[in-house]
Amino acid sequence: MTTPPIQVESLSHSYRDRQALREVGFRVEPGEIFALLGPNGGGKTTLFRVLCTAMTPTAGRAAVCGHDVQRQPDAVRRLIGVVFQEPSLDAKLTVRENLVHQGHLYGIQGGALSRRIDGMLDRFGLVDRARDRVETLSGGLARRVDLARGLLHQPAVLLLDEPTTGLDPQARWEFWRYLDACRRQDGLTALLTTHYM
């Protein structure tokens, strides 16, 4: 039996007197896109924060590729890509500069970084926008840059928190199409939160 990319067991979390998660359990298999669907305030972002090591749960356990998110957070961070609900790009930098910065955070430099960036720009239809500042992009284009940034270091698991909030239907459809292509071509495993059906 192989280790699942994501495994959550009896996970609970409380904010003082309010319980956000109560004994949540599931596993995500390799190459799956797993969605947590629910209303705002339903605990989706809390679970997302636990999985990306930004929050310690009150009880239970979560693991990414066999690494416990509480006991081995550095190992987990090396294995995940993250696309936050709010864009995490530097609006004053160009698309390429944002990707260069991301690569440096993961120790990727020189020709290897340049090749990865070129590959991401090509994959997400951003070649002609590489020198544009992020602040000049539409919401859909900026989301594609966010997705490219999250995948640049070739993570085993991609975590996305409400990734299509605020996008029009066409941009939302394109975002899902790009994500599914990454799943099919790279065997990417993804977990996302959403309130869209």
PDB file of C-alpha atoms in Angstrom:
ATOM      1  CA  MET A   1       0.000   0.000   0.000  1.00  0.00           C
ATOM      2  CA  THR A   2       1.527   3.319  -1.069  1.00  0.00           C
ATOM      3  CA  THR A   3       1.593   6.428   1.088  1.00  0.00           C
ATOM      4  CA  PRO A   4      -1.192   8.780  -0.030  1.00  0.00           C
ATOM      5  CA  PRO A   5      -0.180  12.331  -1.007  1.00  0.00           C
ATOM      6  CA  ILE A   6      -2.603  13.685   1.615  1.00  0.00           C
ATOM      7  CA  GLN A   7      -3.989  11.883   4.637  1.00  0.00           C
ATOM      8  CA  VAL A   8      -6.114  13.494   7.346  1.00  0.00           C
ATOM      9  CA  GLU A   9      -7.200  11.582  10.446  1.00  0.00           C
ATOM     10  CA  SER A  10      -9.634  12.778  13.137  1.00  0.00           C
ATOM     11  CA  LEU A  11      -8.539  16.381  12.616  1.00  0.00           C
ATOM     12  CA  SER A  12     -10.176  18.983  14.842  1.00  0.00           C
ATOM     13  CA  HIS A  13      -9.568  22.657  15.441  1.00  0.00           C
ATOM     14  CA  SER A  14     -11.230  25.225  17.683  1.00  0.00           C
ATOM     15  CA  TYR A  15     -10.982  28.995  17.876  1.00  0.00           C
ATOM     16  CA  ARG A  16     -11.660  29.619  21.569  1.00  0.00           C
ATOM     17  CA  ASP A  17     -15.363  28.675  21.869  1.00  0.00           C
ATOM     18  CA  ARG A  18     -16.025  27.991  18.149  1.00  0.00           C
ATOM     19  CA  GLN A  19     -15.212  24.641  16.599  1.00  0.00           C
ATOM     20  CA  ALA A  20     -14.115  25.002  12.964  1.00  0.00           C
ATOM     21  CA  LEU A  21     -13.214  21.348  12.333  1.00  0.00           C
ATOM     22  CA  ARG A  22     -14.546  18.257  14.066  1.00  0.00           C
ATOM     23  CA  GLU A  23     -12.825  14.897  13.500  1.00  0.00           C
ATOM     24  CA  VAL A  24     -12.312  15.393   9.777  1.00  0.00           C
ATOM     25  CA  GLY A  25     -10.810  12.422   7.958  1.00  0.00           C
ATOM     26  CA  PHE A  26     -10.036  11.647   4.317  1.00  0.00           C
ATOM     27  CA  ARG A  27      -7.231  10.638   1.988  1.00  0.00           C
ATOM     28  CA  VAL A  28      -6.306  11.950  -1.434  1.00  0.00           C
ATOM     29  CA  GLU A  29      -4.871   9.495  -3.936  1.00  0.00           C
ATOM     30  CA  PRO A  30      -2.019  10.269  -6.376  1.00  0.00           C
ATOM     31  CA  GLY A  31      -3.135  12.303  -9.379  1.00  0.00           C
ATOM     32  CA  GLU A  32      -6.485  13.296  -7.857  1.00  0.00           C
ATOM     33  CA  ILE A  33      -8.003  16.743  -7.729  1.00  0.00           C
ATOM     34  CA  PHE A  34      -9.822  16.712  -4.390  1.00  0.00           C
ATOM     35  CA  ALA A  35     -12.233  19.542  -3.585  1.00  0.00           C
ATOM     36  CA  LEU A  36     -13.521  20.651  -0.220  1.00  0.00           C
ATOM     37  CA  LEU A  37     -16.889  22.193  -1.067  1.00  0.00           C
ATOM     38  CA  GLY A  38     -18.767  24.260   1.461  1.00  0.00           C
ATOM     39  CA  PRO A  39     -20.040  27.696   2.467  1.00  0.00           C
ATOM     40  CA  ASN A  40     -17.879  30.510   3.787  1.00  0.00           C
ATOM     41  CA  GLY A  41     -17.133  29.858   7.449  1.00  0.00           C
ATOM     42  CA  GLY A  42     -17.389  26.079   7.010  1.00  0.00           C
ATOM     43  CA  GLY A  43     -13.789  25.320   8.037  1.00  0.00           C
ATOM     44  CA  LYS A  44     -12.258  24.881   4.575  1.00  0.00           C
ATOM     45  CA  THR A  45      -9.587  27.553   4.990  1.00  0.00           C
ATOM     46  CA  THR A  46      -8.749  26.285   8.480  1.00  0.00           C
ATOM     47  CA  LEU A  47      -8.046  22.852   7.031  1.00  0.00           C
ATOM     48  CA  PHE A  48      -6.049  24.446   4.204  1.00  0.00           C
ATOM     49  CA  ARG A  49      -3.912  26.343   6.746  1.00  0.00           C
ATOM     50  CA  VAL A  50      -3.245  23.143   8.690  1.00  0.00           C
ATOM     51  CA  LEU A  51      -2.141  21.313   5.542  1.00  0.00           C
ATOM     52  CA  CYS A  52       0.235  24.092   4.476  1.00  0.00           C
ATOM     53  CA  THR A  53       1.736  24.172   8.023  1.00  0.00           C
ATOM     54  CA  ALA A  54       0.492  27.673   8.813  1.00  0.00           C
ATOM     55  CA  MET A  55      -1.680  26.455  11.713  1.00  0.00           C
ATOM     56  CA  THR A  56      -1.463  23.706  14.317  1.00  0.00           C
ATOM     57  CA  PRO A  57      -4.677  21.717  14.791  1.00  0.00           C
ATOM     58  CA  THR A  58      -6.245  21.227  18.210  1.00  0.00           C
ATOM     59  CA  ALA A  59      -6.378  17.442  17.732  1.00  0.00           C
ATOM     60  CA  GLY A  60      -5.854  14.755  15.136  1.00  0.00           C
ATOM     61  CA  ARG A  61      -3.228  14.302  12.454  1.00  0.00           C
ATOM     62  CA  ALA A  62      -2.508  15.370   8.881  1.00  0.00           C
ATOM     63  CA  ALA A  63       0.301  14.208   6.621  1.00  0.00           C
ATOM     64  CA  VAL A  64       1.579  15.156   3.165  1.00  0.00           C
ATOM     65  CA  CYS A  65       3.433  12.354   1.339  1.00  0.00           C
ATOM     66  CA  GLY A  66       3.898  10.623   4.691  1.00  0.00           C
ATOM     67  CA  HIS A  67       5.336  13.697   6.461  1.00  0.00           C
ATOM     68  CA  ASP A  68       3.417  14.898   9.514  1.00  0.00           C
ATOM     69  CA  VAL A  69       2.466  18.571   9.135  1.00  0.00           C
ATOM     70  CA  GLN A  70       3.156  19.283  12.813  1.00  0.00           C
ATOM     71  CA  ARG A  71       6.337  17.276  13.398  1.00  0.00           C
ATOM     72  CA  GLN A  72       7.926  17.709   9.941  1.00  0.00           C
ATOM     73  CA  PRO A  73       6.757  21.113   8.625  1.00  0.00           C
ATOM     74  CA  ASP A  74       9.957  21.847   6.674  1.00  0.00           C
ATOM     75  CA  ALA A  75       9.676  18.567   4.760  1.00  0.00           C
ATOM     76  CA  VAL A  76       6.007  19.310   4.022  1.00  0.00           C
ATOM     77  CA  ARG A  77       6.805  22.823   2.768  1.00  0.00           C
ATOM     78  CA  ARG A  78       9.333  21.440   0.287  1.00  0.00           C
ATOM     79  CA  LEU A  79       6.694  19.074  -1.136  1.00  0.00           C
ATOM     80  CA  ILE A  80       3.790  21.490  -1.557  1.00  0.00           C
ATOM     81  CA  GLY A  81       2.903  24.330  -3.852  1.00  0.00           C
ATOM     82  CA  VAL A  82       0.394  26.846  -2.532  1.00  0.00           C
ATOM     83  CA  VAL A  83      -2.087  29.155  -4.239  1.00  0.00           C
ATOM     84  CA  PHE A  84      -3.705  31.367  -1.619  1.00  0.00           C
ATOM     85  CA  GLN A  85      -7.199  32.855  -1.765  1.00  0.00           C
ATOM     86  CA  GLU A  86      -5.747  36.341  -2.060  1.00  0.00           C
ATOM     87  CA  PRO A  87      -3.118  36.722  -4.796  1.00  0.00           C
ATOM     88  CA  SER A  88       0.390  36.531  -3.351  1.00  0.00           C
ATOM     89  CA  LEU A  89       2.185  38.116  -6.293  1.00  0.00           C
ATOM     90  CA  ASP A  90       4.170  41.347  -6.090  1.00  0.00           C
ATOM     91  CA  ALA A  91       2.096  43.690  -8.266  1.00  0.00           C
ATOM     92  CA  LYS A  92       5.048  46.018  -8.956  1.00  0.00           C
ATOM     93  CA  LEU A  93       7.205  43.221 -10.377  1.00  0.00           C
ATOM     94  CA  THR A  94       6.839  41.699 -13.823  1.00  0.00           C
ATOM     95  CA  VAL A  95       5.469  38.213 -14.355  1.00  0.00           C
ATOM     96  CA  ARG A  96       8.998  36.859 -14.922  1.00  0.00           C
ATOM     97  CA  GLU A  97      10.409  38.684 -11.885  1.00  0.00           C
ATOM     98  CA  ASN A  98       7.733  37.116  -9.684  1.00  0.00           C
ATOM     99  CA  LEU A  99       8.690  33.666 -10.953  1.00  0.00           C
ATOM    100  CA  VAL A 100      12.426  34.360 -10.508  1.00  0.00           C
ATOM    101  CA  HIS A 101      11.777  35.357  -6.900  1.00  0.00           C
ATOM    102  CA  GLN A 102       9.774  32.168  -6.298  1.00  0.00           C
ATOM    103  CA  GLY A 103      12.550  30.055  -7.784  1.00  0.00           C
ATOM    104  CA  HIS A 104      15.137  31.660  -5.513  1.00  0.00           C
ATOM    105  CA  LEU A 105      13.000  30.839  -2.474  1.00  0.00           C
ATOM    106  CA  TYR A 106      13.350  27.173  -3.415  1.00  0.00           C
ATOM    107  CA  GLY A 107      17.059  27.364  -4.246  1.00  0.00           C
ATOM    108  CA  ILE A 108      16.583  27.179  -8.021  1.00  0.00           C
ATOM    109  CA  GLN A 109      18.925  29.451  -9.989  1.00  0.00           C
ATOM    110  CA  GLY A 110      20.711  30.005 -13.277  1.00  0.00           C
ATOM    111  CA  GLY A 111      19.841  28.041 -16.392  1.00  0.00           C
ATOM    112  CA  ALA A 112      17.639  25.562 -14.528  1.00  0.00           C
ATOM    113  CA  LEU A 113      15.465  28.395 -13.234  1.00  0.00           C
ATOM    114  CA  SER A 114      15.328  30.109 -16.616  1.00  0.00           C
ATOM    115  CA  ARG A 115      14.217  26.867 -18.306  1.00  0.00           C
ATOM    116  CA  ARG A 116      11.523  26.228 -15.688  1.00  0.00           C
ATOM    117  CA  ILE A 117      10.205  29.769 -16.004  1.00  0.00           C
ATOM    118  CA  ASP A 118      10.116  29.513 -19.803  1.00  0.00           C
ATOM    119  CA  GLY A 119       8.226  26.234 -19.462  1.00  0.00           C
ATOM    120  CA  MET A 120       5.672  27.723 -17.087  1.00  0.00           C
ATOM    121  CA  LEU A 121       5.167  30.810 -19.249  1.00  0.00           C
ATOM    122  CA  ASP A 122       4.569  28.589 -22.262  1.00  0.00           C
ATOM    123  CA  ARG A 123       2.283  26.151 -20.439  1.00  0.00           C
ATOM    124  CA  PHE A 124       0.034  28.901 -19.049  1.00  0.00           C
ATOM    125  CA  GLY A 125      -0.068  31.095 -22.160  1.00  0.00           C
ATOM    126  CA  LEU A 126       1.955  33.889 -20.569  1.00  0.00           C
ATOM    127  CA  VAL A 127       4.966  34.169 -22.895  1.00  0.00           C
ATOM    128  CA  ASP A 128       3.804  37.497 -24.335  1.00  0.00           C
ATOM    129  CA  ARG A 129       3.077  38.857 -20.833  1.00  0.00           C
ATOM    130  CA  ALA A 130       6.401  37.918 -19.178  1.00  0.00           C
ATOM    131  CA  ARG A 131       7.642  41.526 -19.081  1.00  0.00           C
ATOM    132  CA  ASP A 132       4.338  43.031 -17.963  1.00  0.00           C
ATOM    133  CA  ARG A 133       3.912  44.167 -14.405  1.00  0.00           C
ATOM    134  CA  VAL A 134       1.400  42.048 -12.528  1.00  0.00           C
ATOM    135  CA  GLU A 135      -0.646  45.150 -11.671  1.00  0.00           C
ATOM    136  CA  THR A 136      -1.511  45.501 -15.392  1.00  0.00           C
ATOM    137  CA  LEU A 137      -2.939  41.975 -15.728  1.00  0.00           C
ATOM    138  CA  SER A 138      -6.583  40.952 -15.626  1.00  0.00           C
ATOM    139  CA  GLY A 139      -7.744  38.811 -12.707  1.00  0.00           C
ATOM    140  CA  GLY A 140      -7.688  35.658 -14.838  1.00  0.00           C
ATOM    141  CA  LEU A 141      -4.146  36.278 -16.101  1.00  0.00           C
ATOM    142  CA  ALA A 142      -2.898  37.056 -12.595  1.00  0.00           C
ATOM    143  CA  ARG A 143      -4.436  33.791 -11.379  1.00  0.00           C
ATOM    144  CA  ARG A 144      -2.540  31.915 -14.088  1.00  0.00           C
ATOM    145  CA  VAL A 145       0.690  33.549 -12.885  1.00  0.00           C
ATOM    146  CA  ASP A 146      -0.206  32.488  -9.324  1.00  0.00           C
ATOM    147  CA  LEU A 147      -0.695  28.910 -10.544  1.00  0.00           C
ATOM    148  CA  ALA A 148       2.624  28.980 -12.436  1.00  0.00           C
ATOM    149  CA  ARG A 149       4.335  30.312  -9.290  1.00  0.00           C
ATOM    150  CA  GLY A 150       2.833  27.535  -7.174  1.00  0.00           C
ATOM    151  CA  LEU A 151       4.050  24.862  -9.615  1.00  0.00           C
ATOM    152  CA  LEU A 152       7.476  26.304 -10.457  1.00  0.00           C
ATOM    153  CA  HIS A 153       9.431  24.137  -7.994  1.00  0.00           C
ATOM    154  CA  GLN A 154       7.593  20.992  -9.190  1.00  0.00           C
ATOM    155  CA  PRO A 155       5.723  20.159  -5.964  1.00  0.00           C
ATOM    156  CA  ALA A 156       4.220  16.741  -5.331  1.00  0.00           C
ATOM    157  CA  VAL A 157       1.016  18.327  -3.997  1.00  0.00           C
ATOM    158  CA  LEU A 158      -0.670  21.612  -4.878  1.00  0.00           C
ATOM    159  CA  LEU A 159      -2.925  23.278  -2.289  1.00  0.00           C
ATOM    160  CA  LEU A 160      -5.364  25.930  -3.533  1.00  0.00           C
ATOM    161  CA  ASP A 161      -7.624  28.046  -1.320  1.00  0.00           C
ATOM    162  CA  GLU A 162     -10.680  29.384  -3.210  1.00  0.00           C
ATOM    163  CA  PRO A 163      -8.530  29.817  -6.340  1.00  0.00           C
ATOM    164  CA  THR A 164     -11.303  31.072  -8.643  1.00  0.00           C
ATOM    165  CA  THR A 165     -13.023  33.562  -6.339  1.00  0.00           C
ATOM    166  CA  GLY A 166     -13.732  36.779  -8.211  1.00  0.00           C
ATOM    167  CA  LEU A 167     -13.039  35.346 -11.663  1.00  0.00           C
ATOM    168  CA  ASP A 168     -15.609  35.575 -14.420  1.00  0.00           C
ATOM    169  CA  PRO A 169     -17.005  32.264 -15.762  1.00  0.00           C
ATOM    170  CA  GLN A 170     -14.618  32.166 -18.748  1.00  0.00           C
ATOM    171  CA  ALA A 171     -11.511  32.813 -16.602  1.00  0.00           C
ATOM    172  CA  ARG A 172     -12.741  30.265 -14.070  1.00  0.00           C
ATOM    173  CA  TRP A 173     -13.174  27.623 -16.798  1.00  0.00           C
ATOM    174  CA  GLU A 174      -9.676  28.350 -18.149  1.00  0.00           C
ATOM    175  CA  PHE A 175      -8.178  28.032 -14.672  1.00  0.00           C
ATOM    176  CA  TRP A 176      -9.776  24.573 -14.212  1.00  0.00           C
ATOM    177  CA  ARG A 177      -8.590  23.569 -17.672  1.00  0.00           C
ATOM    178  CA  TYR A 178      -4.972  24.486 -16.821  1.00  0.00           C
ATOM    179  CA  LEU A 179      -5.181  22.668 -13.485  1.00  0.00           C
ATOM    180  CA  ASP A 180      -6.579  19.517 -15.092  1.00  0.00           C
ATOM    181  CA  ALA A 181      -3.831  19.611 -17.743  1.00  0.00           C
ATOM    182  CA  CYS A 182      -1.220  19.655 -14.950  1.00  0.00           C
ATOM    183  CA  ARG A 183      -2.919  16.664 -13.346  1.00  0.00           C
ATOM    184  CA  ARG A 184      -2.963  14.695 -16.590  1.00  0.00           C
ATOM    185  CA  GLN A 185       0.515  15.625 -17.842  1.00  0.00           C
ATOM    186  CA  ASP A 186       2.460  15.640 -14.559  1.00  0.00           C
ATOM    187  CA  GLY A 187       0.409  13.369 -12.319  1.00  0.00           C
ATOM    188  CA  LEU A 188      -0.121  16.347 -10.009  1.00  0.00           C
ATOM    189  CA  THR A 189      -2.187  15.805  -6.873  1.00  0.00           C
ATOM    190  CA  ALA A 190      -4.235  18.845  -5.857  1.00  0.00           C
ATOM    191  CA  LEU A 191      -6.486  19.764  -2.965  1.00  0.00           C
ATOM    192  CA  LEU A 192      -8.630  22.851  -3.265  1.00  0.00           C
ATOM    193  CA  THR A 193     -11.267  24.637  -1.256  1.00  0.00           C
ATOM    194  CA  THR A 194     -14.230  26.197  -3.000  1.00  0.00           C
ATOM    195  CA  HIS A 195     -17.813  27.306  -2.528  1.00  0.00           C
ATOM    196  CA  TYR A 196     -18.572  26.984  -6.254  1.00  0.00           C
ATOM    197  CA  MET A 197     -20.444  23.869  -7.392  1.00  0.00           C
TER     198      MET A 197
END
